[in-house]
PDB file of C-alpha atoms and ligand atoms in Angstrom:
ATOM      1  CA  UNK P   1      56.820  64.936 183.640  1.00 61.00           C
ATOM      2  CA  UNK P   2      58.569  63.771 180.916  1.00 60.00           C
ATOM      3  CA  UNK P   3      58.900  66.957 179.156  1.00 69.00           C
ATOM      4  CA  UNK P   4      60.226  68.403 182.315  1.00 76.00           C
ATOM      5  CA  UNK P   5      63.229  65.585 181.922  1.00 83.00           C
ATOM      6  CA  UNK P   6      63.701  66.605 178.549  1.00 86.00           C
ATOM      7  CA  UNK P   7      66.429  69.494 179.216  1.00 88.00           C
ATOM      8  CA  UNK P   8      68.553  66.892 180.856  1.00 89.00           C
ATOM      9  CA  UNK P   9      69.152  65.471 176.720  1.00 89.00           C
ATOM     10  CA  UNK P  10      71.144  68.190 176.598  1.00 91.00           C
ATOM     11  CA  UNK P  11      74.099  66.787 178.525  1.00 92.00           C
ATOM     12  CA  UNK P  12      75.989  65.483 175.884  1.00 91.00           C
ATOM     13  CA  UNK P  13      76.038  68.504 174.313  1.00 92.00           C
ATOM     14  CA  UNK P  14      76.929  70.361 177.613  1.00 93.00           C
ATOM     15  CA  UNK P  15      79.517  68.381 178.069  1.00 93.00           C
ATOM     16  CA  UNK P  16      81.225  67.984 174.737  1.00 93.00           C
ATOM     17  CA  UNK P  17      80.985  72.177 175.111  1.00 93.00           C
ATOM     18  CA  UNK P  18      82.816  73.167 177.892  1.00 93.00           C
ATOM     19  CA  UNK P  19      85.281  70.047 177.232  1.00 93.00           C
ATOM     20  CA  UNK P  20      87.115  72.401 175.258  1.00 91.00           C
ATOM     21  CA  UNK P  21      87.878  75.198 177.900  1.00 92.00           C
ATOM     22  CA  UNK P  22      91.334  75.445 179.022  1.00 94.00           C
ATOM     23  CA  UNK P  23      92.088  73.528 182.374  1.00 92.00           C
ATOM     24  CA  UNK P  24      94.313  76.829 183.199  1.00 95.00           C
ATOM     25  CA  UNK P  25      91.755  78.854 185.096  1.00 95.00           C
ATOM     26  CA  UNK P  26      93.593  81.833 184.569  1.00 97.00           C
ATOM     27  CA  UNK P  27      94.470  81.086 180.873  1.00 97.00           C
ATOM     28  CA  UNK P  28      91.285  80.429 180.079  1.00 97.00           C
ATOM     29  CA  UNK P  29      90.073  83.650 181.355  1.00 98.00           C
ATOM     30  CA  UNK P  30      92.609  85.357 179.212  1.00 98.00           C
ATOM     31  CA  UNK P  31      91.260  83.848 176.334  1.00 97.00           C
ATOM     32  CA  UNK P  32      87.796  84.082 176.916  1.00 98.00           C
ATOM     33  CA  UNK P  33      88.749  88.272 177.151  1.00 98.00           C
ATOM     34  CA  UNK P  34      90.913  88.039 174.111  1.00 98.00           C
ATOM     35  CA  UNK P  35      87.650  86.568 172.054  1.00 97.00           C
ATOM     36  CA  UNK P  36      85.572  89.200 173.452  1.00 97.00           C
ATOM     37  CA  UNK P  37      84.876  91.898 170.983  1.00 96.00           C
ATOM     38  CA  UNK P  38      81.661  93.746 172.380  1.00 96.00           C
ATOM     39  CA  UNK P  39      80.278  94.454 175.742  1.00 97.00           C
ATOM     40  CA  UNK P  40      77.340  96.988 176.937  1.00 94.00           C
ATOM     41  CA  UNK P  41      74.403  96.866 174.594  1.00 91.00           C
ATOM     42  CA  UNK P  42      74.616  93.627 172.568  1.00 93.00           C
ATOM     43  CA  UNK P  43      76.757  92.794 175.142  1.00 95.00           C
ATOM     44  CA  UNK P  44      78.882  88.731 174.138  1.00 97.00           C
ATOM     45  CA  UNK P  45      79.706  88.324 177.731  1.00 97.00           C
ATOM     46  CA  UNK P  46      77.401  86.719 179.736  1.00 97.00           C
ATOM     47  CA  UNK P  47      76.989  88.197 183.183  1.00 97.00           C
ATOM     48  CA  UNK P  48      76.561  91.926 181.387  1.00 96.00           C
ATOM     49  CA  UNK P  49      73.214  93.381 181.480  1.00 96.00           C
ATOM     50  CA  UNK P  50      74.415  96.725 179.887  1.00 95.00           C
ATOM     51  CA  UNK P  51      72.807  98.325 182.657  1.00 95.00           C
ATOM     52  CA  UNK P  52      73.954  99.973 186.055  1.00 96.00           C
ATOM     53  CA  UNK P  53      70.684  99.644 187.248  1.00 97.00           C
ATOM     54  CA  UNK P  54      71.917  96.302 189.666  1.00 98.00           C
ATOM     55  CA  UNK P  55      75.208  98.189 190.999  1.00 98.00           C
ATOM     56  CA  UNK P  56      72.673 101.259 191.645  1.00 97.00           C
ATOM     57  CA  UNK P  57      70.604  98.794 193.497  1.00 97.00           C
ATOM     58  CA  UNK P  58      73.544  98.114 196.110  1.00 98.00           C
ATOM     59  CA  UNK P  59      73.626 102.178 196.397  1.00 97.00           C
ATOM     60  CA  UNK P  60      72.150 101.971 200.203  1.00 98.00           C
ATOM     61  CA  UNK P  61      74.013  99.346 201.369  1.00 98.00           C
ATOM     62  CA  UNK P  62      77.084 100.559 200.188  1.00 98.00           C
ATOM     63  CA  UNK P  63      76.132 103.924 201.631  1.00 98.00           C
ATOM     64  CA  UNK P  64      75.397 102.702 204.932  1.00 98.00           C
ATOM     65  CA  UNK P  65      78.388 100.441 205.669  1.00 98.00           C
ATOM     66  CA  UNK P  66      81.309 101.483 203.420  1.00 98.00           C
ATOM     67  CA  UNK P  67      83.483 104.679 204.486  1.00 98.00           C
ATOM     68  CA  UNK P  68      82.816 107.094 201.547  1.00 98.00           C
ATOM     69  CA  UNK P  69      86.300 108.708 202.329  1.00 98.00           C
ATOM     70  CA  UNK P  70      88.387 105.371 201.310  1.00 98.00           C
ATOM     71  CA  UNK P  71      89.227 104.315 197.703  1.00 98.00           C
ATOM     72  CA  UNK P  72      87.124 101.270 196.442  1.00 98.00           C
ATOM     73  CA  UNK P  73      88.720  98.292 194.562  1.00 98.00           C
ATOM     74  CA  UNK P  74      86.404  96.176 192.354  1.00 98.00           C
ATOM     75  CA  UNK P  75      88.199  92.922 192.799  1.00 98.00           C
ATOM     76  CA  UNK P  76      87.663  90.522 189.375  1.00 98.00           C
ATOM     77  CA  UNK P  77      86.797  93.981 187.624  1.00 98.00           C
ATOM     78  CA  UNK P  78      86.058  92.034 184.251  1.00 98.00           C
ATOM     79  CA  UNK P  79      85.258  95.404 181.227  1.00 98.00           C
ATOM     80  CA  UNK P  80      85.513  97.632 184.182  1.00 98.00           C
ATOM     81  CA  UNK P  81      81.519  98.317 184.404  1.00 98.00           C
ATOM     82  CA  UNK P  82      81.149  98.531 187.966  1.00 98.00           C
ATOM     83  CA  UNK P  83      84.296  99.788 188.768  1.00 98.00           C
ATOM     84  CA  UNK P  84      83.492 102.541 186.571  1.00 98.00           C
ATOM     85  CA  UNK P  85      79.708 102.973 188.263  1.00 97.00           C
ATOM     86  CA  UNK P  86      81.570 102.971 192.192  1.00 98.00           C
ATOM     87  CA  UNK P  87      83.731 105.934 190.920  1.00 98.00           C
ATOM     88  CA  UNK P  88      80.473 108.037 191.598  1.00 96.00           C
ATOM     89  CA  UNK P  89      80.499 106.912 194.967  1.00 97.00           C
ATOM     90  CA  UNK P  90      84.335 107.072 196.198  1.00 98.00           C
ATOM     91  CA  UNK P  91      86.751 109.270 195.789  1.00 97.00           C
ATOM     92  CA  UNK P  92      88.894 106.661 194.050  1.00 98.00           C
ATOM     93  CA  UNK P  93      87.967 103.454 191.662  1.00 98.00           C
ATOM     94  CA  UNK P  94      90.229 100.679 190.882  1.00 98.00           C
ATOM     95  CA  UNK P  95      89.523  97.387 189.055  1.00 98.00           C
ATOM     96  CA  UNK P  96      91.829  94.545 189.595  1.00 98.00           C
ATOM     97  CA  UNK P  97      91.573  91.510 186.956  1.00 98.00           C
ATOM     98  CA  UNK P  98      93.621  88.392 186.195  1.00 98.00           C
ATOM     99  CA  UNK P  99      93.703  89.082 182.737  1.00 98.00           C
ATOM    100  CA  UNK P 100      95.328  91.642 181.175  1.00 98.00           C
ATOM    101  CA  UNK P 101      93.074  91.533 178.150  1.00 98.00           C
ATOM    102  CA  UNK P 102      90.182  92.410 180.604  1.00 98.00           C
ATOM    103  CA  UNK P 103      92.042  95.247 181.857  1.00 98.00           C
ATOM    104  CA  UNK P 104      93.155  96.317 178.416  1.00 98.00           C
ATOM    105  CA  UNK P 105      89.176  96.474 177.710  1.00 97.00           C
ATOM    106  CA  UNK P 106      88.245  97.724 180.630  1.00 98.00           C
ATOM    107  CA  UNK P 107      90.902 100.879 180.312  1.00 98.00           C
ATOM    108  CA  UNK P 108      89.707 101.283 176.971  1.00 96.00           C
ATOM    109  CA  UNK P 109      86.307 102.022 178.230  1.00 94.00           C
ATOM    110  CA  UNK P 110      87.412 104.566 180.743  1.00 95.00           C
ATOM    111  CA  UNK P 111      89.277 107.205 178.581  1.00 95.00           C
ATOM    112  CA  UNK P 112      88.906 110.515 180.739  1.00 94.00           C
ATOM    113  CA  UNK P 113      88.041 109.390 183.598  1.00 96.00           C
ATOM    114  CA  UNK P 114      90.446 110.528 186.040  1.00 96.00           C
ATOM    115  CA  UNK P 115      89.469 108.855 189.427  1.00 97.00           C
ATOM    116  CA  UNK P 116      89.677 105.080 187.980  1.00 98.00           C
ATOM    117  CA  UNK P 117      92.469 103.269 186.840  1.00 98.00           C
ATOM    118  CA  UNK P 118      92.999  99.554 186.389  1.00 98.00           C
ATOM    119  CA  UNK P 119      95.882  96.830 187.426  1.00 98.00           C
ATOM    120  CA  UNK P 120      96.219  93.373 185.922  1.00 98.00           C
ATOM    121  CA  UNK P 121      96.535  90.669 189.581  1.00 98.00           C
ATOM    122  CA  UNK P 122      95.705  87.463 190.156  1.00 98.00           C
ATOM    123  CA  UNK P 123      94.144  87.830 193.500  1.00 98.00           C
ATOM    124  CA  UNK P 124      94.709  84.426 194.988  1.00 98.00           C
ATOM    125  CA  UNK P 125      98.872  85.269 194.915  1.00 98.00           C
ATOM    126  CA  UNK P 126     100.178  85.299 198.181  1.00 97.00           C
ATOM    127  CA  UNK P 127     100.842  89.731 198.625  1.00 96.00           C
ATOM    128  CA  UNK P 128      98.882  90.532 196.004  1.00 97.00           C
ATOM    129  CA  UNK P 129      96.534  93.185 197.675  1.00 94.00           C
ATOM    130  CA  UNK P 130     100.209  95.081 198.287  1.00 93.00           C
ATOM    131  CA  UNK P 131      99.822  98.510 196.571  1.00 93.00           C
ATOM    132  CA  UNK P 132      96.718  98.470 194.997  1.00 96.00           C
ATOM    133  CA  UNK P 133      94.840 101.457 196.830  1.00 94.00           C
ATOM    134  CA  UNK P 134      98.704 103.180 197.643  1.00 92.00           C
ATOM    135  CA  UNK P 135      98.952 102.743 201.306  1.00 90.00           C
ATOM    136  CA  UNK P 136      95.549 103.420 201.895  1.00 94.00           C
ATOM    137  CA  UNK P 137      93.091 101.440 203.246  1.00 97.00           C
ATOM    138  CA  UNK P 138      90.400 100.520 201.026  1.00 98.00           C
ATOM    139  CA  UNK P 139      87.034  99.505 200.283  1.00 98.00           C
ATOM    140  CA  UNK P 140      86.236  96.212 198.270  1.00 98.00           C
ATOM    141  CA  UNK P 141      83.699  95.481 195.897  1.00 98.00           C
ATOM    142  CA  UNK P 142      83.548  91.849 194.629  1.00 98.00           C
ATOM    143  CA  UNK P 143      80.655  90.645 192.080  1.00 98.00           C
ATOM    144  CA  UNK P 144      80.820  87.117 190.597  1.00 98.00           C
ATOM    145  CA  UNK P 145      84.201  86.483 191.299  1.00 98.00           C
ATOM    146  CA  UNK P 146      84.129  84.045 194.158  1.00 98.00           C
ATOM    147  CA  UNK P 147      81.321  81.783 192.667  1.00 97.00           C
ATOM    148  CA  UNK P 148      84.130  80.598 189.829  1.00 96.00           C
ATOM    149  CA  UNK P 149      87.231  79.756 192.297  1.00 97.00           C
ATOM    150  CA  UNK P 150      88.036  76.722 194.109  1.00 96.00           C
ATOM    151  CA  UNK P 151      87.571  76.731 198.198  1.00 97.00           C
ATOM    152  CA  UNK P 152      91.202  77.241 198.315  1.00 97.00           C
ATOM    153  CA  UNK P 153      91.778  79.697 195.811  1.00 97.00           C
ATOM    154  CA  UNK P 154      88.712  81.568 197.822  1.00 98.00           C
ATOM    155  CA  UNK P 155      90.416  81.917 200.877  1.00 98.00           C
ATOM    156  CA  UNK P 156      93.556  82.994 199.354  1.00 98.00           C
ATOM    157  CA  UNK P 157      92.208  85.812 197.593  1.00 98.00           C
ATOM    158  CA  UNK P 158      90.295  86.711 200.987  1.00 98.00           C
ATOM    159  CA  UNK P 159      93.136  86.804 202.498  1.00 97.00           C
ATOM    160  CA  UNK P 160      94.485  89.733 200.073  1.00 98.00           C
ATOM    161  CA  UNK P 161      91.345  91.328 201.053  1.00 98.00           C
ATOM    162  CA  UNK P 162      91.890  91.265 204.759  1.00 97.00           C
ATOM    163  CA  UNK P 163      95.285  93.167 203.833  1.00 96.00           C
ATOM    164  CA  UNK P 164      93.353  95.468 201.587  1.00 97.00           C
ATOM    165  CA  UNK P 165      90.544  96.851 203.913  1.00 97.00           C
ATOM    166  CA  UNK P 166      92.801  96.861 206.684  1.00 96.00           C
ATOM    167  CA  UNK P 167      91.563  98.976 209.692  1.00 96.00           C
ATOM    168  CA  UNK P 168      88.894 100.711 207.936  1.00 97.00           C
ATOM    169  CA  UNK P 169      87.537  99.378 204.873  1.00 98.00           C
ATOM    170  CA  UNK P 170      84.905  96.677 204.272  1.00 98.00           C
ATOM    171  CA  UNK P 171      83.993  94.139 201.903  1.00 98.00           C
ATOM    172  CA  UNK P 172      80.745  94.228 199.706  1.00 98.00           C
ATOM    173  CA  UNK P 173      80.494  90.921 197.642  1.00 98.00           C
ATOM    174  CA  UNK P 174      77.266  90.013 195.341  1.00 98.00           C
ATOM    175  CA  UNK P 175      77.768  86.274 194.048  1.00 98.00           C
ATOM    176  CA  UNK P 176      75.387  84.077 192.077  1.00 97.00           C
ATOM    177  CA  UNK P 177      73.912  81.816 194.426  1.00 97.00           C
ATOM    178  CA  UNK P 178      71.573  79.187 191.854  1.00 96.00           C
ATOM    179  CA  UNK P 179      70.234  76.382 193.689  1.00 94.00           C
ATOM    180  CA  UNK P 180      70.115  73.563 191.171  1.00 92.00           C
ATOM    181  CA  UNK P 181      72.456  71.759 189.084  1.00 93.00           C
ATOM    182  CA  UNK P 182      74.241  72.595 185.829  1.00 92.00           C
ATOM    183  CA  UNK P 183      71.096  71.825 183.616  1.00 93.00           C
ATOM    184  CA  UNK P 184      68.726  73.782 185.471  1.00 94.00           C
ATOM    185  CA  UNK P 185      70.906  76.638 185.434  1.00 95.00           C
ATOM    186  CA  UNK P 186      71.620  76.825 181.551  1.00 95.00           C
ATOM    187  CA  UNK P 187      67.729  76.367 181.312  1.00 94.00           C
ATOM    188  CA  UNK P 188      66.886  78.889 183.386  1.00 94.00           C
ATOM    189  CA  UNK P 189      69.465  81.194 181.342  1.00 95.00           C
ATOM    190  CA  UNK P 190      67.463  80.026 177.914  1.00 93.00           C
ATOM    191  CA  UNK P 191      69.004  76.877 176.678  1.00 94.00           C
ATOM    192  CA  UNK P 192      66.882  75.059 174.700  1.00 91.00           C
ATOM    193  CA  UNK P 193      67.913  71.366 172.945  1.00 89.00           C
ATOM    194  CA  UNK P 194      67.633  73.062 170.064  1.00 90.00           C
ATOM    195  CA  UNK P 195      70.167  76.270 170.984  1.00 92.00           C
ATOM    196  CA  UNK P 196      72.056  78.257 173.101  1.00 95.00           C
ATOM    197  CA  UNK P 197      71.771  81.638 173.476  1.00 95.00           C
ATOM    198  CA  UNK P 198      75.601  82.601 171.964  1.00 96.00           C
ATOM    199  CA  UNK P 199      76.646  84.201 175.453  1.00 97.00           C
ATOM    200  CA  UNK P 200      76.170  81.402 176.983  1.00 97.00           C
ATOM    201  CA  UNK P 201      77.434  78.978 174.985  1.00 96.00           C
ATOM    202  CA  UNK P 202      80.974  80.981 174.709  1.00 97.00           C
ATOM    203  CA  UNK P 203      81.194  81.053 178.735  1.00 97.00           C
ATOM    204  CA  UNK P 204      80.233  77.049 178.769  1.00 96.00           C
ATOM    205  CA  UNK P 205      82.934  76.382 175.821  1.00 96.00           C
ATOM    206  CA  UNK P 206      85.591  79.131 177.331  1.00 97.00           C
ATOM    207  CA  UNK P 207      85.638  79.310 180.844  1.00 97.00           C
ATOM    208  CA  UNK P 208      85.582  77.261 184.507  1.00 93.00           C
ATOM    209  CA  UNK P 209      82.234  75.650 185.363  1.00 91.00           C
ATOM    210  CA  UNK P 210      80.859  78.300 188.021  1.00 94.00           C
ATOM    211  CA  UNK P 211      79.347  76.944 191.357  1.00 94.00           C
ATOM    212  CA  UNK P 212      77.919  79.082 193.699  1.00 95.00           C
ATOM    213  CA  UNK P 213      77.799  81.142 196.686  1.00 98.00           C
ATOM    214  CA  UNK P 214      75.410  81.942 199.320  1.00 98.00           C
ATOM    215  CA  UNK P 215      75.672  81.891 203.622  1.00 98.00           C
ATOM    216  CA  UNK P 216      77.363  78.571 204.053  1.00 98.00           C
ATOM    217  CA  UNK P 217      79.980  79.454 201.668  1.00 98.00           C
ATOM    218  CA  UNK P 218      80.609  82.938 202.790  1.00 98.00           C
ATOM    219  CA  UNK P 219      80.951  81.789 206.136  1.00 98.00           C
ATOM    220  CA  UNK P 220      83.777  78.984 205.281  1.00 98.00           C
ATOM    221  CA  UNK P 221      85.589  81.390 203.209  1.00 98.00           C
ATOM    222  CA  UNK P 222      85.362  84.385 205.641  1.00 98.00           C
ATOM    223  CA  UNK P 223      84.661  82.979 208.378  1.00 98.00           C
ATOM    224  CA  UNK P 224      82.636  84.604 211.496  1.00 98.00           C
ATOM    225  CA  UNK P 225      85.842  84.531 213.639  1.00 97.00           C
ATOM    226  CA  UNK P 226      87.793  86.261 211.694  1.00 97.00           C
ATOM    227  CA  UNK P 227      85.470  88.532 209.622  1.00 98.00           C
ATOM    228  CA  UNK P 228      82.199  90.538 211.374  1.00 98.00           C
ATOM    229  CA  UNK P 229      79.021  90.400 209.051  1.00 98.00           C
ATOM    230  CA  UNK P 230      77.594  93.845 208.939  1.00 98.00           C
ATOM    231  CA  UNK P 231      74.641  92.700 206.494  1.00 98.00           C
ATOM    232  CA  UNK P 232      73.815  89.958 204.449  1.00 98.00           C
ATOM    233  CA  UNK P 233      70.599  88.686 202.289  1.00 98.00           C
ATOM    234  CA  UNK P 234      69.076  87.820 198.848  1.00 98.00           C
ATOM    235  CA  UNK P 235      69.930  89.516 195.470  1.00 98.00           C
ATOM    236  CA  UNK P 236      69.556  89.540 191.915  1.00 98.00           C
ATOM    237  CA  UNK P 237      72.627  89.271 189.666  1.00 98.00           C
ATOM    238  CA  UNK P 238      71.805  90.783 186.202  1.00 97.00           C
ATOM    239  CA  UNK P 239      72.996  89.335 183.150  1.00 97.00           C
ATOM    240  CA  UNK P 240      72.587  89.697 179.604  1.00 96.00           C
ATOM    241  CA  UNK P 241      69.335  90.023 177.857  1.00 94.00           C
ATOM    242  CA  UNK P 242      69.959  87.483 175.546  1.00 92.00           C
ATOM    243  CA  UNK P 243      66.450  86.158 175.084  1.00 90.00           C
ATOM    244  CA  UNK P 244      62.789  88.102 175.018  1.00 84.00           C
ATOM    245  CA  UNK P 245      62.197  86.791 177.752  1.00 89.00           C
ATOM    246  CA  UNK P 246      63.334  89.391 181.127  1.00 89.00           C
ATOM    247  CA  UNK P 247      63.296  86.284 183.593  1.00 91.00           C
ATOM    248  CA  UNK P 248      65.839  84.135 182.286  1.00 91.00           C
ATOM    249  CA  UNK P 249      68.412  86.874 182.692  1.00 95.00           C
ATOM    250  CA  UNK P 250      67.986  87.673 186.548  1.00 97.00           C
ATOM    251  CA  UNK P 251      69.611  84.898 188.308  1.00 97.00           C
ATOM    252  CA  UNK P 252      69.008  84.153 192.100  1.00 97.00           C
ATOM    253  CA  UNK P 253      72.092  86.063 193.919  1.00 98.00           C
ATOM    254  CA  UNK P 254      73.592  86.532 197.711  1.00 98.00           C
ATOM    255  CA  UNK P 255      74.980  89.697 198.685  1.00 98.00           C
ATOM    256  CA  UNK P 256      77.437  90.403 201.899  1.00 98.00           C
ATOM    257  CA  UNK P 257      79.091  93.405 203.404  1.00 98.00           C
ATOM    258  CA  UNK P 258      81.915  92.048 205.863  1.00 98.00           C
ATOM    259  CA  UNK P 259      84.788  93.808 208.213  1.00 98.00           C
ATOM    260  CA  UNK P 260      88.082  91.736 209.567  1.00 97.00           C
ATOM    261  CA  UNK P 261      87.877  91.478 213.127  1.00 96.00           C
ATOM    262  CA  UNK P 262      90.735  93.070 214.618  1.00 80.00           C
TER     263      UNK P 262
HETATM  264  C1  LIG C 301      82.140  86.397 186.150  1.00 76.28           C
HETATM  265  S1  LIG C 301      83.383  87.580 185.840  1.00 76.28           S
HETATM  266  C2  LIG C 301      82.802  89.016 186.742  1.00 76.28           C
HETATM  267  C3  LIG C 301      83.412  90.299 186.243  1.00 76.28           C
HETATM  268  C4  LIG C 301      82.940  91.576 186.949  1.00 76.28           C
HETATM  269  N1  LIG C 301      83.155  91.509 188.379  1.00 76.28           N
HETATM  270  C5  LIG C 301      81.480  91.823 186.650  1.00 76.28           C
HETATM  271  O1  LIG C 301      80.640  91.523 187.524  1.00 76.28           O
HETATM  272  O2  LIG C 301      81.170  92.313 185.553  1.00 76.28           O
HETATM  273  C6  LIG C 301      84.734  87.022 186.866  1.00 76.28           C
HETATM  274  C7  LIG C 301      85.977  87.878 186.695  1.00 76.28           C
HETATM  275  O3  LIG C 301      86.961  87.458 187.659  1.00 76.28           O
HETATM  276  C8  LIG C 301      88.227  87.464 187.043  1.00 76.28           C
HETATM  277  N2  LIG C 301      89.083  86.559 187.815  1.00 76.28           N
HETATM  278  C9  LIG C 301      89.023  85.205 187.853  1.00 76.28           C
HETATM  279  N3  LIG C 301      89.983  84.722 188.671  1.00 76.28           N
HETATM  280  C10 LIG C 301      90.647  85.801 189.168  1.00 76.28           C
HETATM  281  C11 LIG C 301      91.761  85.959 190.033  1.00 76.28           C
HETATM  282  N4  LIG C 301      92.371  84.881 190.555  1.00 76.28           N
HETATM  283  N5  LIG C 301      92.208  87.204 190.324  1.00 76.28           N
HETATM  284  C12 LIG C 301      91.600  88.297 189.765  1.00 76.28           C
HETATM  285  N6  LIG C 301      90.560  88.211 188.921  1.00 76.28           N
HETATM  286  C13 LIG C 301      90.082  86.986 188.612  1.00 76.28           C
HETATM  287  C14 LIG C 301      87.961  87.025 185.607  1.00 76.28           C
HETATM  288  O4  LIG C 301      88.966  87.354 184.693  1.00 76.28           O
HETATM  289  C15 LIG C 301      86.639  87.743 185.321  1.00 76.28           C
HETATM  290  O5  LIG C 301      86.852  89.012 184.771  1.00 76.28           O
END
């Protein structure tokens, strides 16, 4: 009993941590992708396993609701990883990030690949969807994106979405959906009191405490009367390795594949 309590000693620490992240969402994420100097294998960032093997896992759900005809847009692209793995399956890939440092990465990563291309947005701008897939309509692909905004800032970037898939795209969103509090979470990801896997501790000190999101908030921010749920159920989000032991880096997820209604 009491050695299950003892994670909780850790709060202090926690706290004093991710004290120093800037209160600028969007300038934090900048500067969390400025610091970043290695992803894949031995990957800093936290939510990379280095592997496509989760986005390959989405492969028949994708294929069964998402027109294979229409571009895709990886919404919150991050180092471009995914957007780079849905270029197999559409004719067209693009990633769409807040910061330009991510999209200066995630170009970097994509040299000669001529079906994906990348655009610095912040999604929750009113218009900002305008453009992005030409004046198709597209497909959407959002993973871990709407876990770390604001109820607010999620239905304004769902509302770029709607504008995005238009009449015959669809949205596929995987989010982290951890039910426990902050402790339990940076346990289960391998904090100890006595450290912090160094992933981990750069996303608590850099970034926006993440919450998380499963049914109830997928259906406040697209909600049923407005947006059709074609499929919906458990997942595992993948993140980095960064301890020996394989558990600590799958994390409870929720995935969703949506349509507007018209
Ligand atoms: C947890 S990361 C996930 C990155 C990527 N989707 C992946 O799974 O590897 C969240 C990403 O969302 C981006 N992001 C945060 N707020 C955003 C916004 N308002 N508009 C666009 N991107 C945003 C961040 O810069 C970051 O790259």
């Amino acid at each position: 009993m009491l050695s299950a309590l003892r994670k909780y000693l850790m709060i202090p620490k926690l706290i004093r941590l991710s004290r120093s992240a800037p209160k600028d969402r969007n300038v934090a994420w900048d500067r969390y992708w400025a610091g970043i100097a290695r992803t894949g294998t031995q990957s800093e960032v936290l939510w990379d396993s280095g592997s496509d093997h989760e986005l390959l896992g989405y492969a028949d759900v994708l294929g069964r609701h998402l027109d294979p005809m229409l571009p895709v847009v990886d919404v919150g692209c991050g180092h471009g990883s995914f957007t780079r793995a849905l270029a197999q399956f559409f004719p067209r890939a693009v990633g769409v990030d807040v910061s330009a440092h991510a999209v200066e990465r995630a170009r970097d990563g994509s040299h000669g690949m001529d079906n994906v291309s990348f655009l610095v947005r912040d999604m929750t701008q009113p218009g900002a969807g305008a453009g992005i897939a030409g004046n198709s309509d597209a497909n959407v692909f959002i993973r871990g994106v709407l876990h770390v905004l604001e109820p607010a800032e999620q239905a304004a970037l769902v509302d770029n979405l709607r504008q995005l898939v238009g009449r015959r795209g669809a949205v596929f969103l995987a989010e982290t959906n951890f039910q426990g509090n902050p402790v339990e979470y940076v346990t289960h990801l391998g904090a100890t009191m006595e450290a912090i896997p160094a992933p981990l501790e750069r996303a608590i000190r850099e970034l926006p405490m993440p919450g998380h999101f499963g049914p109830a908030e997928r259906s406040r921010a697209l909600p049923p009367e407005a947006w059709e749920l074609l499929e919906d159920g458990p997942t595992t989000i993948e993140t980095n390795p960064m301890t020996g032991d394989a558990a600590a880096s799958l994390v409870p997820g929720y995935f969703a594949v949506l349509k507007p209604r018209n």
